[in-house]
Amino acid sequence: MADDSPKSVVNGLLGHLPPWPRKQLSNSLIAMEQACRQREGLPLLSDADIAALKAGQPMQWESGDAASTPASTGAPPTPAPAAAVAAPAAPAVAAATSAPSGAISEEVAKWVAAGKKWSKSSIAAEQAHRGRKGLPALNDAEITALLGEPLTPATAPAAAAPSAPAAATAASAPRPAAAAATVTASAAASVARGGDATKYVGTPAVGTSKAVAGAGVASVGPEDNEINRQRRRLVWSTVAAFLAAWFIAFFRFFLPRTLFEPATSFKIGYPEEYGLGVDTKFQQKYRIWVDRTPDRLFVIYARCTHLGCTPDWKASENKFKCPCHGSGYDSEGVNFEGPAPRPMDRAHVEKSPDGQILVDVSRLYQWPKGQPSQFNDDGSYLPV
Ligand code: FES
């Protein structure tokens, strides 16, 4: 079956590598191959294989040395560990026990002791990084330890100790024994610690840290990375904004509801600025019309005397017309049609010290029906 694939040979797994004869391979190419094998769950290249690839030499199993091949269980053959070549007569597990690839370096032991969990992709990235830098790749024991739960410093050496067959078997099993590749890394790590193959899945809930610790599982919270920090900031900003809005609404309740009305007394300019007739420029602002006749100037308060609507000035008809019920007023605000009972009121006017017209709409002059007119009282007009 192995011969069916152009990428595999009888005594080893060629993977994505070019077949022999080939030139020297660069560190980056070897690192890419390691990363691909890591992703695809294939046995990694051993240190001896990497050295041979860098030197442009055939790998051990490519040279036809059958004694150097590892035991195969029917699955795709794997490259032989370097230690296996040195001791061909030893059983695969025993050879792996003394192999350099089974030892956990101090650096990896520190990582494991620090409790940081590694994913397969992060380990592949580390392998690629080491390949680029020309550093030795992570061996199986190190990968197993990094993938599993955190190891204590006391258990880290045990994974590589020759006197601990069970631990060494688990640590080095994925490479020499192809069948063992099906064993998950976390389970192997559990066996390596000599404990039960129990794996905690998910994030420990708050309050279960003792139970988790009792089960031999480290309680690791969410990583303190930039994304998590941004999420926390967003949550706290939302909470703060909600509380601020709530407090503003709460204190606003105690403030008085003030209605700001326009001033009732104001200046509207000089008498010379107004020509004969009706001027509507202050209708919107002060609700008045300025009316000038040949001998006087007065201010009409723009409110219908029927029910209080604001009439419109119809210049073409020279009259005011109330839109509500049709009352009509002449150009001086005197009613002549419709339900309006009397002429529109006039506001108090006087000259201010600066010569401008000062209007006070709080003081109105009226001409009630059947009663004397106030339109000739002092203050109801300005003589011009
Ligand atoms: Fe003006 Fe009725 S309110 S006519």
mmCIF file with all atom_site columns, C-alpha atoms in Angstrom, residues 17-204:
data_model
loop_
_atom_site.group_PDB
_atom_site.id
_atom_site.type_symbol
_atom_site.label_atom_id
_atom_site.label_alt_id
_atom_site.label_comp_id
_atom_site.label_asym_id
_atom_site.label_entity_id
_atom_site.label_seq_id
_atom_site.pdbx_PDB_ins_code
_atom_site.Cartn_x
_atom_site.Cartn_y
_atom_site.Cartn_z
_atom_site.occupancy
_atom_site.B_iso_or_equiv
_atom_site.pdbx_formal_charge
_atom_site.auth_seq_id
_atom_site.auth_comp_id
_atom_site.auth_asym_id
_atom_site.auth_atom_id
_atom_site.pdbx_PDB_model_num
ATOM 1   C CA . LEU A 1 17  ? 9.657   15.904 0.573  1.00 0.00 ? 17  LEU A CA 1
ATOM 2   C CA . PRO A 1 18  ? 11.160  15.299 -2.867 1.00 0.00 ? 18  PRO A CA 1
ATOM 3   C CA . PRO A 1 19  ? 12.379  11.724 -3.357 1.00 0.00 ? 19  PRO A CA 1
ATOM 4   C CA . TRP A 1 20  ? 16.040  10.813 -3.286 1.00 0.00 ? 20  TRP A CA 1
ATOM 5   C CA . PRO A 1 21  ? 18.287  11.875 -5.033 1.00 0.00 ? 21  PRO A CA 1
ATOM 6   C CA . ARG A 1 22  ? 17.714  15.469 -4.071 1.00 0.00 ? 22  ARG A CA 1
ATOM 7   C CA . LYS A 1 23  ? 19.677  18.578 -3.201 1.00 0.00 ? 23  LYS A CA 1
ATOM 8   C CA . GLN A 1 24  ? 20.267  20.042 0.231  1.00 0.00 ? 24  GLN A CA 1
ATOM 9   C CA . LEU A 1 25  ? 17.103  21.383 1.789  1.00 0.00 ? 25  LEU A CA 1
ATOM 10  C CA . SER A 1 26  ? 16.946  24.729 3.562  1.00 0.00 ? 26  SER A CA 1
ATOM 11  C CA . ASN A 1 27  ? 15.809  25.163 7.131  1.00 0.00 ? 27  ASN A CA 1
ATOM 12  C CA . SER A 1 28  ? 12.580  26.843 6.016  1.00 0.00 ? 28  SER A CA 1
ATOM 13  C CA . LEU A 1 29  ? 11.648  23.955 3.721  1.00 0.00 ? 29  LEU A CA 1
ATOM 14  C CA . ILE A 1 30  ? 12.297  21.463 6.474  1.00 0.00 ? 30  ILE A CA 1
ATOM 15  C CA . ALA A 1 31  ? 10.278  23.587 8.898  1.00 0.00 ? 31  ALA A CA 1
ATOM 16  C CA . MET A 1 32  ? 7.376   23.701 6.438  1.00 0.00 ? 32  MET A CA 1
ATOM 17  C CA . GLU A 1 33  ? 7.500   19.938 6.109  1.00 0.00 ? 33  GLU A CA 1
ATOM 18  C CA . GLN A 1 34  ? 7.461   19.592 9.891  1.00 0.00 ? 34  GLN A CA 1
ATOM 19  C CA . ALA A 1 35  ? 4.502   21.944 10.140 1.00 0.00 ? 35  ALA A CA 1
ATOM 20  C CA . CYS A 1 36  ? 2.593   19.997 7.467  1.00 0.00 ? 36  CYS A CA 1
ATOM 21  C CA . ARG A 1 37  ? 3.276   16.742 9.252  1.00 0.00 ? 37  ARG A CA 1
ATOM 22  C CA . GLN A 1 38  ? 2.164   18.303 12.508 1.00 0.00 ? 38  GLN A CA 1
ATOM 23  C CA . ARG A 1 39  ? -1.112  19.452 10.963 1.00 0.00 ? 39  ARG A CA 1
ATOM 24  C CA . GLU A 1 40  ? -1.750  16.130 9.259  1.00 0.00 ? 40  GLU A CA 1
ATOM 25  C CA . GLY A 1 41  ? -0.874  14.055 12.316 1.00 0.00 ? 41  GLY A CA 1
ATOM 26  C CA . LEU A 1 42  ? 2.078   12.396 10.586 1.00 0.00 ? 42  LEU A CA 1
ATOM 27  C CA . PRO A 1 43  ? 5.279   11.394 12.375 1.00 0.00 ? 43  PRO A CA 1
ATOM 28  C CA . LEU A 1 44  ? 7.721   14.269 12.533 1.00 0.00 ? 44  LEU A CA 1
ATOM 29  C CA . LEU A 1 45  ? 11.167  14.199 11.019 1.00 0.00 ? 45  LEU A CA 1
ATOM 30  C CA . SER A 1 46  ? 13.768  13.094 13.523 1.00 0.00 ? 46  SER A CA 1
ATOM 31  C CA . ASP A 1 47  ? 16.920  15.046 14.280 1.00 0.00 ? 47  ASP A CA 1
ATOM 32  C CA . ALA A 1 48  ? 18.887  12.569 12.183 1.00 0.00 ? 48  ALA A CA 1
ATOM 33  C CA . ASP A 1 49  ? 16.494  13.005 9.272  1.00 0.00 ? 49  ASP A CA 1
ATOM 34  C CA . ILE A 1 50  ? 16.767  16.770 9.494  1.00 0.00 ? 50  ILE A CA 1
ATOM 35  C CA . ALA A 1 51  ? 20.545  16.617 9.596  1.00 0.00 ? 51  ALA A CA 1
ATOM 36  C CA . ALA A 1 52  ? 20.561  14.352 6.529  1.00 0.00 ? 52  ALA A CA 1
ATOM 37  C CA . LEU A 1 53  ? 18.193  16.640 4.647  1.00 0.00 ? 53  LEU A CA 1
ATOM 38  C CA . LYS A 1 54  ? 20.311  19.677 5.434  1.00 0.00 ? 54  LYS A CA 1
ATOM 39  C CA . ALA A 1 55  ? 23.460  17.864 4.325  1.00 0.00 ? 55  ALA A CA 1
ATOM 40  C CA . GLY A 1 56  ? 21.855  16.664 1.088  1.00 0.00 ? 56  GLY A CA 1
ATOM 41  C CA . GLN A 1 57  ? 22.248  13.052 2.134  1.00 0.00 ? 57  GLN A CA 1
ATOM 42  C CA . PRO A 1 58  ? 19.676  10.254 2.107  1.00 0.00 ? 58  PRO A CA 1
ATOM 43  C CA . MET A 1 59  ? 17.811  9.696  5.312  1.00 0.00 ? 59  MET A CA 1
ATOM 44  C CA . GLN A 1 60  ? 18.576  6.542  7.256  1.00 0.00 ? 60  GLN A CA 1
ATOM 45  C CA . TRP A 1 61  ? 15.648  4.600  5.912  1.00 0.00 ? 61  TRP A CA 1
ATOM 46  C CA . GLU A 1 62  ? 16.231  5.881  2.386  1.00 0.00 ? 62  GLU A CA 1
ATOM 47  C CA . SER A 1 63  ? 19.710  4.400  2.311  1.00 0.00 ? 63  SER A CA 1
ATOM 48  C CA . GLY A 1 64  ? 18.227  0.896  2.420  1.00 0.00 ? 64  GLY A CA 1
ATOM 49  C CA . ASP A 1 65  ? 19.505  0.062  5.889  1.00 0.00 ? 65  ASP A CA 1
ATOM 50  C CA . ALA A 1 66  ? 16.675  -2.220 6.997  1.00 0.00 ? 66  ALA A CA 1
ATOM 51  C CA . ALA A 1 67  ? 18.144  -2.589 10.468 1.00 0.00 ? 67  ALA A CA 1
ATOM 52  C CA . SER A 1 68  ? 17.534  1.048  11.150 1.00 0.00 ? 68  SER A CA 1
ATOM 53  C CA . THR A 1 69  ? 13.844  0.940  10.405 1.00 0.00 ? 69  THR A CA 1
ATOM 54  C CA . PRO A 1 70  ? 11.386  1.045  13.267 1.00 0.00 ? 70  PRO A CA 1
ATOM 55  C CA . ALA A 1 71  ? 8.809   -1.567 13.956 1.00 0.00 ? 71  ALA A CA 1
ATOM 56  C CA . SER A 1 72  ? 5.724   -1.228 11.824 1.00 0.00 ? 72  SER A CA 1
ATOM 57  C CA . THR A 1 73  ? 2.208   -2.245 12.697 1.00 0.00 ? 73  THR A CA 1
ATOM 58  C CA . GLY A 1 74  ? 0.678   -1.832 9.295  1.00 0.00 ? 74  GLY A CA 1
ATOM 59  C CA . ALA A 1 75  ? 0.109   1.851  9.384  1.00 0.00 ? 75  ALA A CA 1
ATOM 60  C CA . PRO A 1 76  ? 2.267   4.143  7.210  1.00 0.00 ? 76  PRO A CA 1
ATOM 61  C CA . PRO A 1 77  ? 5.878   3.524  8.249  1.00 0.00 ? 77  PRO A CA 1
ATOM 62  C CA . THR A 1 78  ? 7.682   6.224  10.159 1.00 0.00 ? 78  THR A CA 1
ATOM 63  C CA . PRO A 1 79  ? 11.320  7.330  10.130 1.00 0.00 ? 79  PRO A CA 1
ATOM 64  C CA . ALA A 1 80  ? 13.468  5.639  12.723 1.00 0.00 ? 80  ALA A CA 1
ATOM 65  C CA . PRO A 1 81  ? 14.577  7.641  15.727 1.00 0.00 ? 81  PRO A CA 1
ATOM 66  C CA . ALA A 1 82  ? 18.265  8.368  15.939 1.00 0.00 ? 82  ALA A CA 1
ATOM 67  C CA . ALA A 1 83  ? 18.644  6.291  19.062 1.00 0.00 ? 83  ALA A CA 1
ATOM 68  C CA . ALA A 1 84  ? 17.031  3.336  17.372 1.00 0.00 ? 84  ALA A CA 1
ATOM 69  C CA . VAL A 1 85  ? 19.804  3.343  14.805 1.00 0.00 ? 85  VAL A CA 1
ATOM 70  C CA . ALA A 1 86  ? 22.409  3.212  17.514 1.00 0.00 ? 86  ALA A CA 1
ATOM 71  C CA . ALA A 1 87  ? 20.731  0.250  19.225 1.00 0.00 ? 87  ALA A CA 1
ATOM 72  C CA . PRO A 1 88  ? 18.938  -1.800 16.576 1.00 0.00 ? 88  PRO A CA 1
ATOM 73  C CA . ALA A 1 89  ? 18.535  -4.873 18.723 1.00 0.00 ? 89  ALA A CA 1
ATOM 74  C CA . ALA A 1 90  ? 16.625  -3.096 21.487 1.00 0.00 ? 90  ALA A CA 1
ATOM 75  C CA . PRO A 1 91  ? 12.823  -3.064 21.500 1.00 0.00 ? 91  PRO A CA 1
ATOM 76  C CA . ALA A 1 92  ? 11.252  -0.001 20.024 1.00 0.00 ? 92  ALA A CA 1
ATOM 77  C CA . VAL A 1 93  ? 9.977   1.296  23.332 1.00 0.00 ? 93  VAL A CA 1
ATOM 78  C CA . ALA A 1 94  ? 13.288  0.744  25.067 1.00 0.00 ? 94  ALA A CA 1
ATOM 79  C CA . ALA A 1 95  ? 15.139  2.476  22.259 1.00 0.00 ? 95  ALA A CA 1
ATOM 80  C CA . ALA A 1 96  ? 12.787  5.376  22.452 1.00 0.00 ? 96  ALA A CA 1
ATOM 81  C CA . THR A 1 97  ? 13.359  5.595  26.171 1.00 0.00 ? 97  THR A CA 1
ATOM 82  C CA . SER A 1 98  ? 17.028  6.400  25.649 1.00 0.00 ? 98  SER A CA 1
ATOM 83  C CA . ALA A 1 99  ? 16.496  8.503  22.529 1.00 0.00 ? 99  ALA A CA 1
ATOM 84  C CA . PRO A 1 100 ? 17.447  12.168 22.714 1.00 0.00 ? 100 PRO A CA 1
ATOM 85  C CA . SER A 1 101 ? 14.058  13.020 21.224 1.00 0.00 ? 101 SER A CA 1
ATOM 86  C CA . GLY A 1 102 ? 12.421  11.707 24.415 1.00 0.00 ? 102 GLY A CA 1
ATOM 87  C CA . ALA A 1 103 ? 14.115  14.214 26.717 1.00 0.00 ? 103 ALA A CA 1
ATOM 88  C CA . ILE A 1 104 ? 12.359  17.378 27.725 1.00 0.00 ? 104 ILE A CA 1
ATOM 89  C CA . SER A 1 105 ? 14.592  20.374 27.596 1.00 0.00 ? 105 SER A CA 1
ATOM 90  C CA . GLU A 1 106 ? 14.796  22.851 30.439 1.00 0.00 ? 106 GLU A CA 1
ATOM 91  C CA . GLU A 1 107 ? 13.092  25.504 28.351 1.00 0.00 ? 107 GLU A CA 1
ATOM 92  C CA . VAL A 1 108 ? 10.104  23.291 27.583 1.00 0.00 ? 108 VAL A CA 1
ATOM 93  C CA . ALA A 1 109 ? 9.971   22.107 31.194 1.00 0.00 ? 109 ALA A CA 1
ATOM 94  C CA . LYS A 1 110 ? 9.683   25.758 32.225 1.00 0.00 ? 110 LYS A CA 1
ATOM 95  C CA . TRP A 1 111 ? 6.852   26.320 29.766 1.00 0.00 ? 111 TRP A CA 1
ATOM 96  C CA . VAL A 1 112 ? 5.041   23.274 31.037 1.00 0.00 ? 112 VAL A CA 1
ATOM 97  C CA . ALA A 1 113 ? 5.642   24.235 34.653 1.00 0.00 ? 113 ALA A CA 1
ATOM 98  C CA . ALA A 1 114 ? 4.303   27.708 33.906 1.00 0.00 ? 114 ALA A CA 1
ATOM 99  C CA . GLY A 1 115 ? 0.975   26.086 33.089 1.00 0.00 ? 115 GLY A CA 1
ATOM 100 C CA . LYS A 1 116 ? 0.605   27.501 29.602 1.00 0.00 ? 116 LYS A CA 1
ATOM 101 C CA . LYS A 1 117 ? -1.323  25.244 27.267 1.00 0.00 ? 117 LYS A CA 1
ATOM 102 C CA . TRP A 1 118 ? -0.242  24.893 23.676 1.00 0.00 ? 118 TRP A CA 1
ATOM 103 C CA . SER A 1 119 ? -2.373  24.144 20.686 1.00 0.00 ? 119 SER A CA 1
ATOM 104 C CA . LYS A 1 120 ? -1.193  22.089 17.744 1.00 0.00 ? 120 LYS A CA 1
ATOM 105 C CA . SER A 1 121 ? -0.966  25.148 15.569 1.00 0.00 ? 121 SER A CA 1
ATOM 106 C CA . SER A 1 122 ? 1.154   27.029 18.100 1.00 0.00 ? 122 SER A CA 1
ATOM 107 C CA . ILE A 1 123 ? 3.478   24.052 18.370 1.00 0.00 ? 123 ILE A CA 1
ATOM 108 C CA . ALA A 1 124 ? 3.736   23.900 14.576 1.00 0.00 ? 124 ALA A CA 1
ATOM 109 C CA . ALA A 1 125 ? 4.608   27.584 14.573 1.00 0.00 ? 125 ALA A CA 1
ATOM 110 C CA . GLU A 1 126 ? 7.266   26.963 17.201 1.00 0.00 ? 126 GLU A CA 1
ATOM 111 C CA . GLN A 1 127 ? 8.657   24.147 15.091 1.00 0.00 ? 127 GLN A CA 1
ATOM 112 C CA . ALA A 1 128 ? 8.783   26.409 12.064 1.00 0.00 ? 128 ALA A CA 1
ATOM 113 C CA . HIS A 1 129 ? 10.474  29.100 14.127 1.00 0.00 ? 129 HIS A CA 1
ATOM 114 C CA . ARG A 1 130 ? 13.090  26.660 15.343 1.00 0.00 ? 130 ARG A CA 1
ATOM 115 C CA . GLY A 1 131 ? 13.607  25.438 11.809 1.00 0.00 ? 131 GLY A CA 1
ATOM 116 C CA . ARG A 1 132 ? 14.252  28.972 10.608 1.00 0.00 ? 132 ARG A CA 1
ATOM 117 C CA . LYS A 1 133 ? 16.646  29.665 13.425 1.00 0.00 ? 133 LYS A CA 1
ATOM 118 C CA . GLY A 1 134 ? 18.488  26.373 12.963 1.00 0.00 ? 134 GLY A CA 1
ATOM 119 C CA . LEU A 1 135 ? 17.506  25.236 16.461 1.00 0.00 ? 135 LEU A CA 1
ATOM 120 C CA . PRO A 1 136 ? 16.668  21.609 17.241 1.00 0.00 ? 136 PRO A CA 1
ATOM 121 C CA . ALA A 1 137 ? 13.009  20.825 16.727 1.00 0.00 ? 137 ALA A CA 1
ATOM 122 C CA . LEU A 1 138 ? 10.721  19.934 19.596 1.00 0.00 ? 138 LEU A CA 1
ATOM 123 C CA . ASN A 1 139 ? 10.771  16.208 20.164 1.00 0.00 ? 139 ASN A CA 1
ATOM 124 C CA . ASP A 1 140 ? 7.771   14.002 20.768 1.00 0.00 ? 140 ASP A CA 1
ATOM 125 C CA . ALA A 1 141 ? 8.049   14.107 24.528 1.00 0.00 ? 141 ALA A CA 1
ATOM 126 C CA . GLU A 1 142 ? 8.160   17.875 24.508 1.00 0.00 ? 142 GLU A CA 1
ATOM 127 C CA . ILE A 1 143 ? 5.221   18.091 22.120 1.00 0.00 ? 143 ILE A CA 1
ATOM 128 C CA . THR A 1 144 ? 3.242   15.660 24.227 1.00 0.00 ? 144 THR A CA 1
ATOM 129 C CA . ALA A 1 145 ? 3.995   17.597 27.364 1.00 0.00 ? 145 ALA A CA 1
ATOM 130 C CA . LEU A 1 146 ? 3.063   20.909 25.729 1.00 0.00 ? 146 LEU A CA 1
ATOM 131 C CA . LEU A 1 147 ? -0.195  19.561 24.349 1.00 0.00 ? 147 LEU A CA 1
ATOM 132 C CA . GLY A 1 148 ? -1.197  17.976 27.626 1.00 0.00 ? 148 GLY A CA 1
ATOM 133 C CA . GLU A 1 149 ? -2.059  19.543 30.903 1.00 0.00 ? 149 GLU A CA 1
ATOM 134 C CA . PRO A 1 150 ? 0.688   21.406 32.719 1.00 0.00 ? 150 PRO A CA 1
ATOM 135 C CA . LEU A 1 151 ? 3.407   19.223 34.161 1.00 0.00 ? 151 LEU A CA 1
ATOM 136 C CA . THR A 1 152 ? 5.099   20.023 37.394 1.00 0.00 ? 152 THR A CA 1
ATOM 137 C CA . PRO A 1 153 ? 8.861   20.313 37.403 1.00 0.00 ? 153 PRO A CA 1
ATOM 138 C CA . ALA A 1 154 ? 9.013   17.052 39.310 1.00 0.00 ? 154 ALA A CA 1
ATOM 139 C CA . THR A 1 155 ? 7.183   15.149 36.625 1.00 0.00 ? 155 THR A CA 1
ATOM 140 C CA . ALA A 1 156 ? 8.967   16.721 33.675 1.00 0.00 ? 156 ALA A CA 1
ATOM 141 C CA . PRO A 1 157 ? 12.228  14.784 34.129 1.00 0.00 ? 157 PRO A CA 1
ATOM 142 C CA . ALA A 1 158 ? 10.259  11.614 34.716 1.00 0.00 ? 158 ALA A CA 1
ATOM 143 C CA . ALA A 1 159 ? 8.934   11.829 31.176 1.00 0.00 ? 159 ALA A CA 1
ATOM 144 C CA . ALA A 1 160 ? 12.468  11.448 29.872 1.00 0.00 ? 160 ALA A CA 1
ATOM 145 C CA . ALA A 1 161 ? 13.913  9.234  32.586 1.00 0.00 ? 161 ALA A CA 1
ATOM 146 C CA . PRO A 1 162 ? 15.052  5.838  31.327 1.00 0.00 ? 162 PRO A CA 1
ATOM 147 C CA . SER A 1 163 ? 13.936  4.260  34.584 1.00 0.00 ? 163 SER A CA 1
ATOM 148 C CA . ALA A 1 164 ? 10.320  5.166  33.997 1.00 0.00 ? 164 ALA A CA 1
ATOM 149 C CA . PRO A 1 165 ? 9.253   2.902  31.168 1.00 0.00 ? 165 PRO A CA 1
ATOM 150 C CA . ALA A 1 166 ? 5.619   3.870  31.259 1.00 0.00 ? 166 ALA A CA 1
ATOM 151 C CA . ALA A 1 167 ? 6.353   7.556  31.061 1.00 0.00 ? 167 ALA A CA 1
ATOM 152 C CA . ALA A 1 168 ? 8.973   7.143  28.386 1.00 0.00 ? 168 ALA A CA 1
ATOM 153 C CA . THR A 1 169 ? 6.695   4.919  26.410 1.00 0.00 ? 169 THR A CA 1
ATOM 154 C CA . ALA A 1 170 ? 3.995   7.529  26.415 1.00 0.00 ? 170 ALA A CA 1
ATOM 155 C CA . ALA A 1 171 ? 6.384   10.359 25.670 1.00 0.00 ? 171 ALA A CA 1
ATOM 156 C CA . SER A 1 172 ? 8.062   8.700  22.729 1.00 0.00 ? 172 SER A CA 1
ATOM 157 C CA . ALA A 1 173 ? 5.301   6.451  21.543 1.00 0.00 ? 173 ALA A CA 1
ATOM 158 C CA . PRO A 1 174 ? 3.989   8.553  18.632 1.00 0.00 ? 174 PRO A CA 1
ATOM 159 C CA . ARG A 1 175 ? 7.199   8.359  16.627 1.00 0.00 ? 175 ARG A CA 1
ATOM 160 C CA . PRO A 1 176 ? 8.543   4.759  16.738 1.00 0.00 ? 176 PRO A CA 1
ATOM 161 C CA . ALA A 1 177 ? 5.205   3.038  16.841 1.00 0.00 ? 177 ALA A CA 1
ATOM 162 C CA . ALA A 1 178 ? 2.932   4.070  14.031 1.00 0.00 ? 178 ALA A CA 1
ATOM 163 C CA . ALA A 1 179 ? -0.083  2.507  15.699 1.00 0.00 ? 179 ALA A CA 1
ATOM 164 C CA . ALA A 1 180 ? 0.513   4.609  18.772 1.00 0.00 ? 180 ALA A CA 1
ATOM 165 C CA . ALA A 1 181 ? -0.017  7.698  16.662 1.00 0.00 ? 181 ALA A CA 1
ATOM 166 C CA . THR A 1 182 ? -3.714  7.215  17.203 1.00 0.00 ? 182 THR A CA 1
ATOM 167 C CA . VAL A 1 183 ? -3.305  7.827  20.916 1.00 0.00 ? 183 VAL A CA 1
ATOM 168 C CA . THR A 1 184 ? -4.154  11.384 21.738 1.00 0.00 ? 184 THR A CA 1
ATOM 169 C CA . ALA A 1 185 ? -1.451  13.563 23.098 1.00 0.00 ? 185 ALA A CA 1
ATOM 170 C CA . SER A 1 186 ? -3.435  14.527 26.172 1.00 0.00 ? 186 SER A CA 1
ATOM 171 C CA . ALA A 1 187 ? -4.075  10.941 27.109 1.00 0.00 ? 187 ALA A CA 1
ATOM 172 C CA . ALA A 1 188 ? -0.406  10.177 26.696 1.00 0.00 ? 188 ALA A CA 1
ATOM 173 C CA . ALA A 1 189 ? 0.476   13.066 28.922 1.00 0.00 ? 189 ALA A CA 1
ATOM 174 C CA . SER A 1 190 ? -1.888  11.789 31.576 1.00 0.00 ? 190 SER A CA 1
ATOM 175 C CA . VAL A 1 191 ? -0.309  8.371  31.448 1.00 0.00 ? 191 VAL A CA 1
ATOM 176 C CA . ALA A 1 192 ? 3.107   9.946  31.612 1.00 0.00 ? 192 ALA A CA 1
ATOM 177 C CA . ARG A 1 193 ? 2.192   11.534 34.921 1.00 0.00 ? 193 ARG A CA 1
ATOM 178 C CA . GLY A 1 194 ? 1.176   8.158  36.234 1.00 0.00 ? 194 GLY A CA 1
ATOM 179 C CA . GLY A 1 195 ? -2.391  9.314  36.882 1.00 0.00 ? 195 GLY A CA 1
ATOM 180 C CA . ASP A 1 196 ? -5.707  8.315  35.446 1.00 0.00 ? 196 ASP A CA 1
ATOM 181 C CA . ALA A 1 197 ? -6.381  9.184  31.836 1.00 0.00 ? 197 ALA A CA 1
ATOM 182 C CA . THR A 1 198 ? -8.941  11.786 32.887 1.00 0.00 ? 198 THR A CA 1
ATOM 183 C CA . LYS A 1 199 ? -9.079  14.975 30.886 1.00 0.00 ? 199 LYS A CA 1
ATOM 184 C CA . TYR A 1 200 ? -10.962 18.046 31.934 1.00 0.00 ? 200 TYR A CA 1
ATOM 185 C CA . VAL A 1 201 ? -12.893 19.509 29.027 1.00 0.00 ? 201 VAL A CA 1
ATOM 186 C CA . GLY A 1 202 ? -13.951 23.150 29.102 1.00 0.00 ? 202 GLY A CA 1
ATOM 187 C CA . THR A 1 203 ? -13.238 26.047 31.393 1.00 0.00 ? 203 THR A CA 1
ATOM 188 C CA . PRO A 1 204 ? -13.464 25.281 35.115 1.00 0.00 ? 204 PRO A CA 1
#
